[in-house]
Short mmCIF file of C-alpha atoms and ligand atoms in Angstrom, two decimals:
data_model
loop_
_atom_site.label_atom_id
_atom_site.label_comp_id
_atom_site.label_asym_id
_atom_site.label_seq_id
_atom_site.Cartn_x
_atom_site.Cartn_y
_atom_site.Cartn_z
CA UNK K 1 202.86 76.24 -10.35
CA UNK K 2 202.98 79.87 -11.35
CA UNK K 3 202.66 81.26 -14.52
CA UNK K 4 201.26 78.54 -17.75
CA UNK K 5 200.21 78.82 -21.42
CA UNK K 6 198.06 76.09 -21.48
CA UNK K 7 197.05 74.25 -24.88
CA UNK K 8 194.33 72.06 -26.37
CA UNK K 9 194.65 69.52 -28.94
CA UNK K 10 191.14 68.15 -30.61
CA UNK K 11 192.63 67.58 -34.08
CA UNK K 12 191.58 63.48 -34.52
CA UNK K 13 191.31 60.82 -32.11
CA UNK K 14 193.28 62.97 -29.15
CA UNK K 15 191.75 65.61 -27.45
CA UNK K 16 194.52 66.11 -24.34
CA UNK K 17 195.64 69.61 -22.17
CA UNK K 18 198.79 70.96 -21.78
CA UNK K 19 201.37 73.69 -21.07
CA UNK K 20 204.57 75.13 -20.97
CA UNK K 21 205.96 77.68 -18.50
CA UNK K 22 206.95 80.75 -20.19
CA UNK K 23 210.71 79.76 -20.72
CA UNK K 24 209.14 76.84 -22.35
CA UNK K 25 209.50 74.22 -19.70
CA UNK K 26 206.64 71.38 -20.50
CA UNK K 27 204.12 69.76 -18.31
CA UNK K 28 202.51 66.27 -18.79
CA UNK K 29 199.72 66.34 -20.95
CA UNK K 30 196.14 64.99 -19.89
CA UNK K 31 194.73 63.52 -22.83
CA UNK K 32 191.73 61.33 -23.61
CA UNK K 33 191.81 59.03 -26.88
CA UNK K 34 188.71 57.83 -28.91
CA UNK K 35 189.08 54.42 -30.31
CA UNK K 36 186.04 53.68 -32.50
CA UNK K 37 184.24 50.26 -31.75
CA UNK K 38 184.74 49.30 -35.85
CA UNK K 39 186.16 50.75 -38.60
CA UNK K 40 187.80 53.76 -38.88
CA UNK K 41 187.27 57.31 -37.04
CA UNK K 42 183.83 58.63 -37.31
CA UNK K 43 184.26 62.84 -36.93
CA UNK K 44 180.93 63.11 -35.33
CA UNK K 45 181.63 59.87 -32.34
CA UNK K 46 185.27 61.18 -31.86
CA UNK K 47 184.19 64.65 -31.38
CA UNK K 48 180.91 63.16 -28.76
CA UNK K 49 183.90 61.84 -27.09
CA UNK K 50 185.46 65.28 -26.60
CA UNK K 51 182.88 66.93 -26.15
CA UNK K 52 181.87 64.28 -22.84
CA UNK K 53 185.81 64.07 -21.75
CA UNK K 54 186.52 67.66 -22.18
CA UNK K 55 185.40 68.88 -18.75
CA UNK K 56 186.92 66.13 -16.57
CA UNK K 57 189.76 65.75 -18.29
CA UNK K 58 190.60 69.76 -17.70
CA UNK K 59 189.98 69.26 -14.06
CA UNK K 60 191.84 66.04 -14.03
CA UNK K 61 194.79 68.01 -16.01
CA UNK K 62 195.08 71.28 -13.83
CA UNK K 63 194.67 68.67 -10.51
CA UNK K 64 197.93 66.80 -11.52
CA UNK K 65 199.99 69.61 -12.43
CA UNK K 66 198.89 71.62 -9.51
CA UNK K 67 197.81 74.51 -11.88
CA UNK K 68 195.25 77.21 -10.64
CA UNK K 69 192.97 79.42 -12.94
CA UNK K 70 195.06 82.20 -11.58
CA UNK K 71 198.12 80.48 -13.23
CA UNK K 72 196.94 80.77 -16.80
CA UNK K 73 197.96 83.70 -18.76
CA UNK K 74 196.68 82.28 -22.37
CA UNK K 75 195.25 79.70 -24.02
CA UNK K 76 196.43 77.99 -27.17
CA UNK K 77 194.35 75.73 -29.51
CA UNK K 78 194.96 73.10 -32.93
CA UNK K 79 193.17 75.60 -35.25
CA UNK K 80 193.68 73.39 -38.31
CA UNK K 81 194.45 70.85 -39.81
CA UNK K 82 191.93 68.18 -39.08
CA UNK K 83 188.76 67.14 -38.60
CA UNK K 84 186.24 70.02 -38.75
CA UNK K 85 183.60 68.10 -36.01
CA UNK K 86 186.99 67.66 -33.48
CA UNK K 87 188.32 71.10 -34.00
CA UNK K 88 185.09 72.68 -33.16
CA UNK K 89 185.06 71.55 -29.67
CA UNK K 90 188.62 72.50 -29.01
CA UNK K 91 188.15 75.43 -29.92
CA UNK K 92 185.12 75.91 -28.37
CA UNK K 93 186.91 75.10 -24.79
CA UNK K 94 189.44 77.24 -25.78
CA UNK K 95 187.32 80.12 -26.33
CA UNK K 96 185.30 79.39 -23.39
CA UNK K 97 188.01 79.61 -21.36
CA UNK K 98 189.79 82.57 -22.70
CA UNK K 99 186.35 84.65 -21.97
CA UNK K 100 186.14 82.99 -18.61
CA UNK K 101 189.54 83.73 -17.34
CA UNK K 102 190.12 87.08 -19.15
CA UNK K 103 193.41 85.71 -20.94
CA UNK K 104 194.55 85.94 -24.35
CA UNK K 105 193.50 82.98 -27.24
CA UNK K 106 195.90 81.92 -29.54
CA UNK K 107 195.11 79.33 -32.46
CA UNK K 108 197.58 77.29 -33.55
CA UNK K 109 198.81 75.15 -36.80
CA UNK K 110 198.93 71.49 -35.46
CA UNK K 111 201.53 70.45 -38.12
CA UNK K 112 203.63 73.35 -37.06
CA UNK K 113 203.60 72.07 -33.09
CA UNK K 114 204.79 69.09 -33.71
CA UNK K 115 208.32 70.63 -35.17
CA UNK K 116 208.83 73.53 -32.37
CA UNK K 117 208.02 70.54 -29.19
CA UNK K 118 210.29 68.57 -31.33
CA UNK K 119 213.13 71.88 -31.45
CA UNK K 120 211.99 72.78 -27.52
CA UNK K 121 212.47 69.03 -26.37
CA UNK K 122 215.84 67.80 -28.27
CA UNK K 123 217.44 71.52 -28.78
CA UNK K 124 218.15 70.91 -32.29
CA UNK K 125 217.69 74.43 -33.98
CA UNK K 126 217.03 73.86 -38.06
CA UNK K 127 216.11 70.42 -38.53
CA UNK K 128 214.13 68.69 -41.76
CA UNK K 129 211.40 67.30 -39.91
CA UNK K 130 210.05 63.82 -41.04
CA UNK K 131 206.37 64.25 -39.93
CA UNK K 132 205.20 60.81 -39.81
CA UNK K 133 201.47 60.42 -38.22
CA UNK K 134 198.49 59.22 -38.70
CA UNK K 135 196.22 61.34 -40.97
CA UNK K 136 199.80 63.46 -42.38
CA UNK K 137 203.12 62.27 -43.76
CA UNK K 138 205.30 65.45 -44.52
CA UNK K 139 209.28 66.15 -44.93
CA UNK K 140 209.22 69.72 -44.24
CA UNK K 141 212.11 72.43 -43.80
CA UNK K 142 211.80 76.20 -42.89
CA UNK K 143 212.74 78.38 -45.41
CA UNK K 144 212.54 82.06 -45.00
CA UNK K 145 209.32 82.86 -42.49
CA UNK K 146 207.55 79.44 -43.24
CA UNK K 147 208.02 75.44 -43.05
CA UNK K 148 208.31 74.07 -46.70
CA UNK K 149 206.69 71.10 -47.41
CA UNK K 150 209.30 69.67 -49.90
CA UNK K 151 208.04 66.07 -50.14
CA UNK K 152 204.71 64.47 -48.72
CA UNK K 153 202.02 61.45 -49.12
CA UNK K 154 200.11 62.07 -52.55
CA UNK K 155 197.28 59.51 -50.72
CA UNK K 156 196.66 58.17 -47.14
CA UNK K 157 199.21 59.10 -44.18
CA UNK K 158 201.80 56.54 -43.06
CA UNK K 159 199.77 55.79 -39.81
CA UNK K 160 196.24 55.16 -40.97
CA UNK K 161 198.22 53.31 -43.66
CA UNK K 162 199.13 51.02 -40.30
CA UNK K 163 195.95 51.16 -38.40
CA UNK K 164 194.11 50.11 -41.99
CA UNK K 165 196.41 46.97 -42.10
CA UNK K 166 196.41 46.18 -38.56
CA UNK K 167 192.52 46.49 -38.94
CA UNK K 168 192.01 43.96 -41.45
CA UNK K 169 193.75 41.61 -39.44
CA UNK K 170 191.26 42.08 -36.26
CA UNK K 171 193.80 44.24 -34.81
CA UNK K 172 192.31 47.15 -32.93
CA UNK K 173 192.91 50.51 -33.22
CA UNK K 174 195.79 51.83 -33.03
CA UNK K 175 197.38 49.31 -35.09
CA UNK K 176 201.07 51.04 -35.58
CA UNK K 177 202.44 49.83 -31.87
CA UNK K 178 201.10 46.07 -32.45
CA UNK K 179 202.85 45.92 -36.12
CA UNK K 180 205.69 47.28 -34.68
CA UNK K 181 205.72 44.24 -31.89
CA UNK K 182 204.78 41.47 -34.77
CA UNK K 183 207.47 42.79 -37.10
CA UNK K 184 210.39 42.52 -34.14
CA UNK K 185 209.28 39.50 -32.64
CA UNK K 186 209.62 38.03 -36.33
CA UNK K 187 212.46 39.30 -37.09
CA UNK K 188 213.93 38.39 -34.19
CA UNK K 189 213.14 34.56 -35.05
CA UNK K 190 214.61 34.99 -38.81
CA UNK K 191 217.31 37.61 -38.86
CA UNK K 192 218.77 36.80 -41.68
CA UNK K 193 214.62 37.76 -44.19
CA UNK K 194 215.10 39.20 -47.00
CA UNK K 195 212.47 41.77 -47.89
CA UNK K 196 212.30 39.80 -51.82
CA UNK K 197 210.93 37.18 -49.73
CA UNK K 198 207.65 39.00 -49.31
CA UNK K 199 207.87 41.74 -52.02
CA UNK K 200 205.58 44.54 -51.88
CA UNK K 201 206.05 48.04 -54.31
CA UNK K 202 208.23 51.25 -53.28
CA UNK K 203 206.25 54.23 -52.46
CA UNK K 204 208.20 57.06 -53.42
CA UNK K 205 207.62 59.05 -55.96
CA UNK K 206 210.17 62.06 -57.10
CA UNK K 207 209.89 63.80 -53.52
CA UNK K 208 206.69 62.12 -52.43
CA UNK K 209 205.08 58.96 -51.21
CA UNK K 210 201.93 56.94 -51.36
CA UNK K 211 201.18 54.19 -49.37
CA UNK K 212 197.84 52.84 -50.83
CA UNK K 213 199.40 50.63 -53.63
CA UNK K 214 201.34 49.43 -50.25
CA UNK K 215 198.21 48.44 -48.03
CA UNK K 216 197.05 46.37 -50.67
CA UNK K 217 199.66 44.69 -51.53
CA UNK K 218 200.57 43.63 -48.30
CA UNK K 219 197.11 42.35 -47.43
CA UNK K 220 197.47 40.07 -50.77
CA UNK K 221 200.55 38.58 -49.14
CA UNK K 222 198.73 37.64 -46.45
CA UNK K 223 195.87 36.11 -48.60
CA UNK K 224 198.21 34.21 -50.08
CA UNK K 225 199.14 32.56 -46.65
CA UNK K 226 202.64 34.87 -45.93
CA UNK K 227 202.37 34.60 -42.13
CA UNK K 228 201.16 38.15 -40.46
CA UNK K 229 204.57 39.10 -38.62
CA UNK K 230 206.80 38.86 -41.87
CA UNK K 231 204.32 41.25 -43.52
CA UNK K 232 203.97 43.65 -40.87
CA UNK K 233 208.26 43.38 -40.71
CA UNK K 234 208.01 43.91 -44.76
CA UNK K 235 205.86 46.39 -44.85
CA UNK K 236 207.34 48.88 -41.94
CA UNK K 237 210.85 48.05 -43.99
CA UNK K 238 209.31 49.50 -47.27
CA UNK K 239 206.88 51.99 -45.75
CA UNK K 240 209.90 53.52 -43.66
CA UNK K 241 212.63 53.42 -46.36
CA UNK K 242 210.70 55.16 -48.64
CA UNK K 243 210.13 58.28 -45.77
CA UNK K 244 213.43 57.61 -44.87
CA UNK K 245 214.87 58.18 -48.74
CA UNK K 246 212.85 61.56 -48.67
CA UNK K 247 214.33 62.75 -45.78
CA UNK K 248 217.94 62.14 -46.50
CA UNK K 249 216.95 64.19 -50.28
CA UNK K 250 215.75 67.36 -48.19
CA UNK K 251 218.37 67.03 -46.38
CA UNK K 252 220.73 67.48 -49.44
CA UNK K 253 218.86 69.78 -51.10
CA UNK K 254 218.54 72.02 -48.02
CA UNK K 255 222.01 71.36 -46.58
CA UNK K 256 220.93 70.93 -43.53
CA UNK K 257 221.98 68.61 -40.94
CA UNK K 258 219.74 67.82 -38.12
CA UNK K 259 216.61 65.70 -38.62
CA UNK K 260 214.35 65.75 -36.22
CA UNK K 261 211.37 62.83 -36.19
CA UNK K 262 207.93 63.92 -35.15
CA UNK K 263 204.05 62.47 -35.11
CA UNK K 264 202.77 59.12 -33.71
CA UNK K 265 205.04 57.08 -35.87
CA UNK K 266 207.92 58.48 -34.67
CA UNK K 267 207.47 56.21 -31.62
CA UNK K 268 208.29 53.50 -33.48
CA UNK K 269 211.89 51.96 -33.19
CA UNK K 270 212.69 50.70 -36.49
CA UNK K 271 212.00 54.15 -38.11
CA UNK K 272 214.35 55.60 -35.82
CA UNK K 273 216.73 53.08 -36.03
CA UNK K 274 216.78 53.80 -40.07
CA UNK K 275 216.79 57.78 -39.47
CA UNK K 276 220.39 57.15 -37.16
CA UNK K 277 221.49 55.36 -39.72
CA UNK K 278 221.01 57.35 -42.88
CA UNK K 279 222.05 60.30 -40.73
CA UNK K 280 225.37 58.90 -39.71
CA UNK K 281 226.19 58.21 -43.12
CA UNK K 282 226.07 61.61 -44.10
CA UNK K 283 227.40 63.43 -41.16
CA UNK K 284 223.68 64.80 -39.95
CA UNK K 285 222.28 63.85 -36.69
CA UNK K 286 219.17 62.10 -36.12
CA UNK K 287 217.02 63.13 -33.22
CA UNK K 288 213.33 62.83 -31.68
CA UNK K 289 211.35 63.62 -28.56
CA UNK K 290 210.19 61.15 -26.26
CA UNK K 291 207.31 59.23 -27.21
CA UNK K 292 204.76 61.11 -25.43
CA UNK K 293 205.66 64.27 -27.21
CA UNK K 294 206.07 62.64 -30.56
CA UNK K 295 202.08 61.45 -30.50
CA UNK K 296 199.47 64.24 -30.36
CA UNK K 297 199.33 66.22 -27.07
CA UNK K 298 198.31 69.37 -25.70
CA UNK K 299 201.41 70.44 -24.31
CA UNK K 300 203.07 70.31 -28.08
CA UNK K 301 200.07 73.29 -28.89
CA UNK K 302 201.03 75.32 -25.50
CA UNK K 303 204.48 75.56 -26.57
CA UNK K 304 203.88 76.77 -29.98
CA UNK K 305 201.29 79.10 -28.40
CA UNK K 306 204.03 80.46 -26.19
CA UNK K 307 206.39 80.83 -29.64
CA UNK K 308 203.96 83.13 -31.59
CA UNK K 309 202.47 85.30 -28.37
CA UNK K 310 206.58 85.89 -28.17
CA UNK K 311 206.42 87.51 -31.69
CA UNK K 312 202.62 88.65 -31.96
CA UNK K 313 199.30 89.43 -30.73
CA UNK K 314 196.86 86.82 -29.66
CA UNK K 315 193.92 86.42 -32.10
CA UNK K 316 190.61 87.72 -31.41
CA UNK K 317 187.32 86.19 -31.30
CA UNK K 318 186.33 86.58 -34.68
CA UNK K 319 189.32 85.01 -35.88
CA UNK K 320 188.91 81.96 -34.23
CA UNK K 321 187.37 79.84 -36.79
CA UNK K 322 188.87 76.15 -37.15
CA UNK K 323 190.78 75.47 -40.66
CA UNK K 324 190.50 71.98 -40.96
CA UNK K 325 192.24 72.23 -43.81
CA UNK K 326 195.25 74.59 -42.92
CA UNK K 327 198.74 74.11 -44.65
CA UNK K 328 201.61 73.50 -42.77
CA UNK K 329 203.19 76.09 -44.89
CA UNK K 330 200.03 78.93 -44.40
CA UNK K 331 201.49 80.04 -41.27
CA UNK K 332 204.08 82.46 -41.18
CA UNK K 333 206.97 81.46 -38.72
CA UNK K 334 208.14 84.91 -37.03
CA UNK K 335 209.73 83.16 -34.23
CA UNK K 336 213.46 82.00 -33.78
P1 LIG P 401 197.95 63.99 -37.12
O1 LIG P 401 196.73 64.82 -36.85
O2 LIG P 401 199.22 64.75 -36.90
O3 LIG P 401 197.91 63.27 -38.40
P2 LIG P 401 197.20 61.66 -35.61
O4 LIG P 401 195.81 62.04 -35.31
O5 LIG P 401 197.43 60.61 -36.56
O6 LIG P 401 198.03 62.97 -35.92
P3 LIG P 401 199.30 60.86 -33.76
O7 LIG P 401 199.12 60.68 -32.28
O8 LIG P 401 200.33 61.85 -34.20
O9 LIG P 401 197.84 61.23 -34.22
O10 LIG P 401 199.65 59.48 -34.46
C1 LIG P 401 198.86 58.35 -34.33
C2 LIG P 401 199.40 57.33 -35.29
O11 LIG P 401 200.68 56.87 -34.84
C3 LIG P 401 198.53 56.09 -35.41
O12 LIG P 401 198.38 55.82 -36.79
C4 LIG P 401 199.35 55.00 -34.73
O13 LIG P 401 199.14 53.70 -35.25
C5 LIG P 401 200.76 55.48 -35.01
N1 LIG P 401 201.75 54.92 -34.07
C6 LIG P 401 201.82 55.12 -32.73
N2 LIG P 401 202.84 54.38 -32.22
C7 LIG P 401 203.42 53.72 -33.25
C8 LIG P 401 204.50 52.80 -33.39
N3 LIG P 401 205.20 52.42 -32.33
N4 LIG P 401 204.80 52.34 -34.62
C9 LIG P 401 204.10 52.74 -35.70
N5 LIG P 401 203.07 53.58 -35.64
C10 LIG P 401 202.73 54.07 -34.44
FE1 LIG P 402 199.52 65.05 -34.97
#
């Protein structure tokens, strides 16, 4: 396949491989997802699932793309933010294999990946990104040598906001796609709902959210005997106007005039839908990567290994310590 930077993403519930040639052309990631039995994510099971998937699922990655150890010039890795258990073996691969091979290690801000495979895949150049995932709900816009976070969740992130919902209702993990499906199908069978007809609060606060006071409220509508596909079509419409509202704020503020849509919730239609919208209105343009790069994946942490070796030197051992609690706007952007 010739020459790869090849990336590893252990952040959460993903722990996938990538790459990216070195004019930034992607491959399909490999990736493995833990989906506890009940309840929410358990650091220590997700990162026993890593840990057992890790070496199969390299083989199994380099197999499909055709890629030999002799193709590998560096390895990338999520060095932050997430969960410390998950990180470690990540990083532990990655190190592993940088020794191994004799290539350069590069760790890499997770937040930060999702915005340049969002630039690399839809070309847009200076976008507010509305980072929508699971565990992180962000509006963030570069300013100077680092992405601003100018607006953000002050409690849970959009998606486990979702997956907590979805959960009380016996649906399993994760819970975004199948609230998505409910909330369509519903709608599609009374297009004229009002959201008053199932009222829940508005999330946003100044330039933030919350979505707690959300997640409750909801599942009192359903105690109260609402029927589960209008409150999974009320609660998206709140949950995503209020991200929505953010976005088109940065956007004034920071005059800019792409928006670009990034993290596991991105996938869902509505969202986008309401992003194309708002963005029409004012003249900006919407835009998103396909599904598969807007959920985590390893080839989203080889391309924004391949941005910073093009700017500066690969880290050395020492320095290889996970952050699971790295900023978004901690890492200095040197890069174009
Ligand atoms: P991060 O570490 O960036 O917070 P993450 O671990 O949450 O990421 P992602 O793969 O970015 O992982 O996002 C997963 C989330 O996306 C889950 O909460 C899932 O329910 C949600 N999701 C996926 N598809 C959809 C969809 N179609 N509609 C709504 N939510 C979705
Ligand atoms: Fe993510």
């Amino acid at each position: 396949m010739g020459d790869v930077i090849v990336g590893i993403e252990s952040t959460a519930h993903t722990f996938s491989f990538g790459s990216v040639t070195h004019d930034g052309a992607p491959s399909n990631s490999t990736s493995a997802l833990y989906r506890p039995e009940t309840g929410g994510i358990h650091p220590r099971e997700a990162a026993d699932h890593h840990s057992q998937h890790a070496h199969d699922l390299l083989q199994k990655f380099l197999q499909d793309n055709q890629i030999s150890n002799d193709d590998i010039t560096a390895i990338a890795f999520s060095q932050g933010p997430g969960l410390g258990p998950c990180l470690r073996i990540g990083a532990t691969v990655a190190r592993t294999l940088s020794e191994q091979l004799e290539i350069p290690l590069v760790g890499v801000n997770h937040c930060v990946a999702h915005i340049e495979i969002g630039r690399n895949q839809t070309g847009c150049d200076d976008p507010v990104l509305l980072y929508v995932s699971g565990g992180n709900t962000q509006v963030i816009a570069r300013a100077g040598d680092r992405y601003k976070v100018i607006g953000e969740t002050l409690d849970i992130g959009i998606g486990n906001m979702l997956d907590k919902f979805a959960r009380n209702q016996g649906i399993a993990f994760p819970g975004g796609p199948k609230i998505e499906k409910l909330a369509s199908e519903w709608h599609a069978l009374n297009p004229d709902a009002d959201v008053s007809d199932c009222p829940l609060p508005y999330s946003v606060q100044g330039m933030d959210l919350n979505f707690s006071g959300l997640l409750n409220a909801a599942q009192l509508r359903i105690n109260e005997g609402k029927e589960l596909g209008q409150v999974c079509w009320s609660l998206q419409e709140h949950a995503f106007t209020a991200c929505v509202e953010v976005a088109e704020r940065a956007l004034a503020h920071t005059g800019k005039t792409e928006l670009l849509l990034g993290g596991g919730v991105a996938c869902n239609e509505r969202i986008r839908e309401m992003s194309r919208l708002m963005c029409e209105q004012r003249s900006a343009e919407a835009t998103w990567p396909e599904k598969r790069f807007c959920v985590d994946n390893g080839t989203m942490i080889a391309e924004l290994g391949r941005r910073m070796l093009e700017v500066s030197s690969p880290i050395l051992y020492h320095e290889s310590d996970i952050n699971p609690s790295l900023r978004t706007d901690h890492t200095i952007v040197e890069w174009d």
